[in-house]
Amino acid sequence: MISADLGTQLESFVAKLVETGRYNSKSEVLREGIRLIQEREARLAVLDQALARGLADADAGRFKPAGDVFARLEAKYQAMGEPAK
């Protein structure tokens, strides 16, 4: 069993959530909080992996200069704005 000292402010907030019927118990509030932290940590792990891949690609020379990409996009969107011939 886990016991936690939330402090006055958080304890009051949790109690209010239970009193208003948003949650059935303090434990339910804490479980929801832990689930949200798990989800956030999973998303951060995915971002960390993507950053590592991007840095590895850059280190290996697998990238396109930003100016080239911006020029291609600008030409693409300008062409989209022109009336069809």
mmCIF file of N, CA and C in Angstrom:
data_model
loop_
_atom_site.group_PDB
_atom_site.id
_atom_site.type_symbol
_atom_site.label_atom_id
_atom_site.label_comp_id
_atom_site.label_asym_id
_atom_site.label_seq_id
_atom_site.Cartn_x
_atom_site.Cartn_y
_atom_site.Cartn_z
ATOM 1 N N MET A 1 0.839 -1.187 0.000
ATOM 2 C CA MET A 1 0.000 0.000 0.000
ATOM 3 C C MET A 1 0.882 1.248 0.000
ATOM 4 N N ILE A 2 0.541 2.200 -0.820
ATOM 5 C CA ILE A 2 1.291 3.444 -0.924
ATOM 6 C C ILE A 2 0.594 4.506 -0.088
ATOM 7 N N SER A 3 1.379 5.236 0.643
ATOM 8 C CA SER A 3 0.877 6.358 1.421
ATOM 9 C C SER A 3 1.619 7.589 0.931
ATOM 10 N N ALA A 4 0.893 8.683 0.741
ATOM 11 C CA ALA A 4 1.540 9.882 0.213
ATOM 12 C C ALA A 4 1.046 11.117 0.946
ATOM 13 N N ASP A 5 1.963 12.020 1.241
ATOM 14 C CA ASP A 5 1.622 13.314 1.818
ATOM 15 C C ASP A 5 1.519 14.297 0.656
ATOM 16 N N LEU A 6 0.315 14.693 0.338
ATOM 17 C CA LEU A 6 0.098 15.575 -0.811
ATOM 18 C C LEU A 6 0.252 17.044 -0.470
ATOM 19 N N GLY A 7 0.257 17.359 0.778
ATOM 20 C CA GLY A 7 0.273 18.759 1.170
ATOM 21 C C GLY A 7 -1.148 19.301 1.184
ATOM 22 N N THR A 8 -1.312 20.402 1.832
ATOM 23 C CA THR A 8 -2.643 20.972 2.040
ATOM 24 C C THR A 8 -3.360 21.307 0.731
ATOM 25 N N GLN A 9 -2.675 21.968 -0.172
ATOM 26 C CA GLN A 9 -3.311 22.422 -1.412
ATOM 27 C C GLN A 9 -3.791 21.246 -2.261
ATOM 28 N N LEU A 10 -2.917 20.253 -2.493
ATOM 29 C CA LEU A 10 -3.308 19.109 -3.324
ATOM 30 C C LEU A 10 -4.347 18.244 -2.623
ATOM 31 N N GLU A 11 -4.205 18.064 -1.321
ATOM 32 C CA GLU A 11 -5.194 17.276 -0.566
ATOM 33 C C GLU A 11 -6.570 17.918 -0.678
ATOM 34 N N SER A 12 -6.620 19.235 -0.570
ATOM 35 C CA SER A 12 -7.881 19.967 -0.695
ATOM 36 C C SER A 12 -8.471 19.798 -2.094
ATOM 37 N N PHE A 13 -7.623 19.859 -3.100
ATOM 38 C CA PHE A 13 -8.080 19.702 -4.481
ATOM 39 C C PHE A 13 -8.661 18.311 -4.699
ATOM 40 N N VAL A 14 -7.960 17.295 -4.210
ATOM 41 C CA VAL A 14 -8.432 15.914 -4.350
ATOM 42 C C VAL A 14 -9.766 15.747 -3.624
ATOM 43 N N ALA A 15 -9.863 16.269 -2.417
ATOM 44 C CA ALA A 15 -11.107 16.161 -1.644
ATOM 45 C C ALA A 15 -12.260 16.830 -2.389
ATOM 46 N N LYS A 16 -11.998 17.969 -2.992
ATOM 47 C CA LYS A 16 -13.033 18.692 -3.753
ATOM 48 C C LYS A 16 -13.516 17.869 -4.950
ATOM 49 N N LEU A 17 -12.585 17.198 -5.633
ATOM 50 C CA LEU A 17 -12.966 16.353 -6.768
ATOM 51 C C LEU A 17 -13.886 15.213 -6.328
ATOM 52 N N VAL A 18 -13.626 14.672 -5.166
ATOM 53 C CA VAL A 18 -14.457 13.587 -4.641
ATOM 54 C C VAL A 18 -15.795 14.139 -4.161
ATOM 55 N N GLU A 19 -15.772 15.247 -3.448
ATOM 56 C CA GLU A 19 -17.004 15.860 -2.924
ATOM 57 C C GLU A 19 -17.967 16.248 -4.036
ATOM 58 N N THR A 20 -17.445 16.717 -5.160
ATOM 59 C CA THR A 20 -18.316 17.147 -6.252
ATOM 60 C C THR A 20 -18.808 15.973 -7.103
ATOM 61 N N GLY A 21 -18.296 14.774 -6.807
ATOM 62 C CA GLY A 21 -18.749 13.596 -7.537
ATOM 63 C C GLY A 21 -17.966 13.313 -8.800
ATOM 64 N N ARG A 22 -16.965 14.106 -9.050
ATOM 65 C CA ARG A 22 -16.144 13.880 -10.251
ATOM 66 C C ARG A 22 -15.439 12.531 -10.168
ATOM 67 N N TYR A 23 -15.009 12.172 -8.963
ATOM 68 C CA TYR A 23 -14.397 10.871 -8.697
ATOM 69 C C TYR A 23 -15.073 10.258 -7.484
ATOM 70 N N ASN A 24 -15.020 8.935 -7.382
ATOM 71 C CA ASN A 24 -15.675 8.239 -6.276
ATOM 72 C C ASN A 24 -14.823 8.166 -5.022
ATOM 73 N N SER A 25 -13.512 8.308 -5.170
ATOM 74 C CA SER A 25 -12.632 8.208 -4.011
ATOM 75 C C SER A 25 -11.321 8.923 -4.290
ATOM 76 N N LYS A 26 -10.579 9.175 -3.202
ATOM 77 C CA LYS A 26 -9.259 9.786 -3.350
ATOM 78 C C LYS A 26 -8.338 8.860 -4.134
ATOM 79 N N SER A 27 -8.464 7.564 -3.907
ATOM 80 C CA SER A 27 -7.630 6.598 -4.624
ATOM 81 C C SER A 27 -7.886 6.660 -6.122
ATOM 82 N N GLU A 28 -9.148 6.847 -6.494
ATOM 83 C CA GLU A 28 -9.486 6.943 -7.918
ATOM 84 C C GLU A 28 -8.826 8.170 -8.543
ATOM 85 N N VAL A 29 -8.800 9.282 -7.815
ATOM 86 C CA VAL A 29 -8.146 10.499 -8.306
ATOM 87 C C VAL A 29 -6.656 10.229 -8.519
ATOM 88 N N LEU A 30 -6.023 9.605 -7.537
ATOM 89 C CA LEU A 30 -4.589 9.339 -7.642
ATOM 90 C C LEU A 30 -4.284 8.348 -8.755
ATOM 91 N N ARG A 31 -5.119 7.326 -8.925
ATOM 92 C CA ARG A 31 -4.897 6.372 -10.029
ATOM 93 C C ARG A 31 -4.975 7.078 -11.379
ATOM 94 N N GLU A 32 -5.955 7.968 -11.527
ATOM 95 C CA GLU A 32 -6.085 8.729 -12.770
ATOM 96 C C GLU A 32 -4.848 9.588 -13.011
ATOM 97 N N GLY A 33 -4.349 10.213 -11.961
ATOM 98 C CA GLY A 33 -3.141 11.023 -12.086
ATOM 99 C C GLY A 33 -1.950 10.196 -12.536
ATOM 100 N N ILE A 34 -1.801 9.011 -11.964
ATOM 101 C CA ILE A 34 -0.690 8.134 -12.337
ATOM 102 C C ILE A 34 -0.842 7.675 -13.782
ATOM 103 N N ARG A 35 -2.073 7.375 -14.206
ATOM 104 C CA ARG A 35 -2.307 6.981 -15.610
ATOM 105 C C ARG A 35 -1.904 8.114 -16.559
ATOM 106 N N LEU A 36 -2.261 9.341 -16.203
ATOM 107 C CA LEU A 36 -1.895 10.488 -17.044
ATOM 108 C C LEU A 36 -0.382 10.653 -17.116
ATOM 109 N N ILE A 37 0.295 10.438 -16.010
ATOM 110 C CA ILE A 37 1.757 10.515 -16.010
ATOM 111 C C ILE A 37 2.341 9.419 -16.896
ATOM 112 N N GLN A 38 1.784 8.207 -16.816
ATOM 113 C CA GLN A 38 2.255 7.113 -17.676
ATOM 114 C C GLN A 38 2.111 7.474 -19.145
ATOM 115 N N GLU A 39 0.959 8.037 -19.520
ATOM 116 C CA GLU A 39 0.730 8.426 -20.914
ATOM 117 C C GLU A 39 1.727 9.493 -21.350
ATOM 118 N N ARG A 40 1.952 10.490 -20.497
ATOM 119 C CA ARG A 40 2.897 11.562 -20.829
ATOM 120 C C ARG A 40 4.305 11.001 -20.991
ATOM 121 N N GLU A 41 4.708 10.121 -20.095
ATOM 122 C CA GLU A 41 6.045 9.532 -20.177
ATOM 123 C C GLU A 41 6.198 8.708 -21.455
ATOM 124 N N ALA A 42 5.139 8.007 -21.859
ATOM 125 C CA ALA A 42 5.190 7.223 -23.103
ATOM 126 C C ALA A 42 5.349 8.152 -24.302
ATOM 127 N N ARG A 43 4.612 9.270 -24.331
ATOM 128 C CA ARG A 43 4.743 10.234 -25.430
ATOM 129 C C ARG A 43 6.146 10.848 -25.455
ATOM 130 N N LEU A 44 6.673 11.156 -24.272
ATOM 131 C CA LEU A 44 8.023 11.716 -24.212
ATOM 132 C C LEU A 44 9.059 10.713 -24.695
ATOM 133 N N ALA A 45 8.862 9.440 -24.403
ATOM 134 C CA ALA A 45 9.799 8.408 -24.876
ATOM 135 C C ALA A 45 9.794 8.334 -26.396
ATOM 136 N N VAL A 46 8.606 8.448 -27.006
ATOM 137 C CA VAL A 46 8.503 8.441 -28.467
ATOM 138 C C VAL A 46 9.226 9.660 -29.051
ATOM 139 N N LEU A 47 9.037 10.821 -28.423
ATOM 140 C CA LEU A 47 9.722 12.028 -28.892
ATOM 141 C C LEU A 47 11.236 11.896 -28.752
ATOM 142 N N ASP A 48 11.677 11.337 -27.628
ATOM 143 C CA ASP A 48 13.116 11.126 -27.437
ATOM 144 C C ASP A 48 13.690 10.230 -28.519
ATOM 145 N N GLN A 49 12.968 9.169 -28.877
ATOM 146 C CA GLN A 49 13.427 8.255 -29.923
ATOM 147 C C GLN A 49 13.493 8.972 -31.270
ATOM 148 N N ALA A 50 12.484 9.791 -31.559
ATOM 149 C CA ALA A 50 12.468 10.531 -32.825
ATOM 150 C C ALA A 50 13.631 11.525 -32.881
ATOM 151 N N LEU A 51 13.893 12.191 -31.767
ATOM 152 C CA LEU A 51 15.026 13.116 -31.725
ATOM 153 C C LEU A 51 16.345 12.379 -31.928
ATOM 154 N N ALA A 52 16.488 11.232 -31.293
ATOM 155 C CA ALA A 52 17.721 10.449 -31.446
ATOM 156 C C ALA A 52 17.909 10.025 -32.894
ATOM 157 N N ARG A 53 16.815 9.594 -33.554
ATOM 158 C CA ARG A 53 16.910 9.217 -34.971
ATOM 159 C C ARG A 53 17.300 10.418 -35.817
ATOM 160 N N GLY A 54 16.685 11.566 -35.551
ATOM 161 C CA GLY A 54 16.986 12.770 -36.315
ATOM 162 C C GLY A 54 18.430 13.206 -36.138
ATOM 163 N N LEU A 55 18.916 13.147 -34.912
ATOM 164 C CA LEU A 55 20.314 13.522 -34.665
ATOM 165 C C LEU A 55 21.269 12.543 -35.328
ATOM 166 N N ALA A 56 20.930 11.259 -35.290
ATOM 167 C CA ALA A 56 21.779 10.254 -35.946
ATOM 168 C C ALA A 56 21.801 10.492 -37.451
ATOM 169 N N ASP A 57 20.631 10.813 -38.029
ATOM 170 C CA ASP A 57 20.576 11.112 -39.464
ATOM 171 C C ASP A 57 21.433 12.332 -39.791
ATOM 172 N N ALA A 58 21.332 13.372 -38.970
ATOM 173 C CA ALA A 58 22.124 14.586 -39.211
ATOM 174 C C ALA A 58 23.609 14.282 -39.100
ATOM 175 N N ASP A 59 23.983 13.518 -38.085
ATOM 176 C CA ASP A 59 25.398 13.152 -37.913
ATOM 177 C C ASP A 59 25.918 12.341 -39.098
ATOM 178 N N ALA A 60 25.032 11.545 -39.710
ATOM 179 C CA ALA A 60 25.432 10.703 -40.842
ATOM 180 C C ALA A 60 25.298 11.444 -42.173
ATOM 181 N N GLY A 61 24.886 12.710 -42.128
ATOM 182 C CA GLY A 61 24.770 13.498 -43.354
ATOM 183 C C GLY A 61 23.477 13.269 -44.114
ATOM 184 N N ARG A 62 22.507 12.605 -43.484
ATOM 185 C CA ARG A 62 21.223 12.340 -44.146
ATOM 186 C C ARG A 62 20.234 13.460 -43.804
ATOM 187 N N PHE A 63 20.371 14.571 -44.521
ATOM 188 C CA PHE A 63 19.461 15.696 -44.318
ATOM 189 C C PHE A 63 19.458 16.564 -45.557
ATOM 190 N N LYS A 64 18.448 17.417 -45.634
ATOM 191 C CA LYS A 64 18.372 18.385 -46.719
ATOM 192 C C LYS A 64 18.487 19.769 -46.107
ATOM 193 N N PRO A 65 19.210 20.665 -46.723
ATOM 194 C CA PRO A 65 19.313 22.028 -46.192
ATOM 195 C C PRO A 65 17.929 22.677 -46.115
ATOM 196 N N ALA A 66 17.688 23.389 -45.032
ATOM 197 C CA ALA A 66 16.385 24.013 -44.808
ATOM 198 C C ALA A 66 16.001 24.935 -45.960
ATOM 199 N N GLY A 67 16.964 25.659 -46.509
ATOM 200 C CA GLY A 67 16.672 26.572 -47.618
ATOM 201 C C GLY A 67 16.091 25.841 -48.815
ATOM 202 N N ASP A 68 16.612 24.646 -49.104
ATOM 203 C CA ASP A 68 16.088 23.847 -50.219
ATOM 204 C C ASP A 68 14.652 23.411 -49.954
ATOM 205 N N VAL A 69 14.395 22.975 -48.730
ATOM 206 C CA VAL A 69 13.053 22.517 -48.368
ATOM 207 C C VAL A 69 12.070 23.683 -48.438
ATOM 208 N N PHE A 70 12.453 24.834 -47.891
ATOM 209 C CA PHE A 70 11.562 25.997 -47.914
ATOM 210 C C PHE A 70 11.285 26.459 -49.338
ATOM 211 N N ALA A 71 12.282 26.444 -50.190
ATOM 212 C CA ALA A 71 12.100 26.859 -51.584
ATOM 213 C C ALA A 71 11.138 25.921 -52.293
ATOM 214 N N ARG A 72 11.287 24.618 -52.054
ATOM 215 C CA ARG A 72 10.384 23.637 -52.674
ATOM 216 C C ARG A 72 8.951 23.847 -52.191
ATOM 217 N N LEU A 73 8.781 24.071 -50.903
ATOM 218 C CA LEU A 73 7.435 24.289 -50.360
ATOM 219 C C LEU A 73 6.827 25.587 -50.876
ATOM 220 N N GLU A 74 7.640 26.621 -50.941
ATOM 221 C CA GLU A 74 7.136 27.896 -51.441
ATOM 222 C C GLU A 74 6.664 27.749 -52.890
ATOM 223 N N ALA A 75 7.452 27.080 -53.725
ATOM 224 C CA ALA A 75 7.068 26.869 -55.119
ATOM 225 C C ALA A 75 5.789 26.040 -55.200
ATOM 226 N N LYS A 76 5.680 25.035 -54.365
ATOM 227 C CA LYS A 76 4.498 24.167 -54.358
ATOM 228 C C LYS A 76 3.247 24.969 -54.024
ATOM 229 N N TYR A 77 3.329 25.777 -52.960
ATOM 230 C CA TYR A 77 2.147 26.516 -52.543
ATOM 231 C C TYR A 77 1.824 27.687 -53.462
ATOM 232 N N GLN A 78 2.831 28.260 -54.086
ATOM 233 C CA GLN A 78 2.546 29.290 -55.081
ATOM 234 C C GLN A 78 1.817 28.672 -56.275
ATOM 235 N N ALA A 79 2.244 27.487 -56.697
ATOM 236 C CA ALA A 79 1.588 26.812 -57.810
ATOM 237 C C ALA A 79 0.145 26.460 -57.458
ATOM 238 N N MET A 80 -0.106 26.137 -56.213
ATOM 239 C CA MET A 80 -1.463 25.789 -55.790
ATOM 240 C C MET A 80 -2.384 27.007 -55.841
ATOM 241 N N GLY A 81 -1.809 28.202 -55.644
ATOM 242 C CA GLY A 81 -2.598 29.412 -55.646
ATOM 243 C C GLY A 81 -2.865 29.974 -57.022
ATOM 244 N N GLU A 82 -2.167 29.479 -58.036
ATOM 245 C CA GLU A 82 -2.358 29.961 -59.409
ATOM 246 C C GLU A 82 -3.583 29.315 -60.026
ATOM 247 N N PRO A 83 -4.314 30.065 -60.828
ATOM 248 C CA PRO A 83 -5.484 29.471 -61.494
ATOM 249 C C PRO A 83 -5.065 28.397 -62.508
ATOM 250 N N ALA A 84 -5.924 27.410 -62.652
ATOM 251 C CA ALA A 84 -5.639 26.315 -63.588
ATOM 252 C C ALA A 84 -5.653 26.849 -65.011
ATOM 253 N N LYS A 85 -4.780 26.285 -65.870
ATOM 254 C CA LYS A 85 -4.707 26.728 -67.268
ATOM 255 C C LYS A 85 -5.428 25.764 -68.158
#
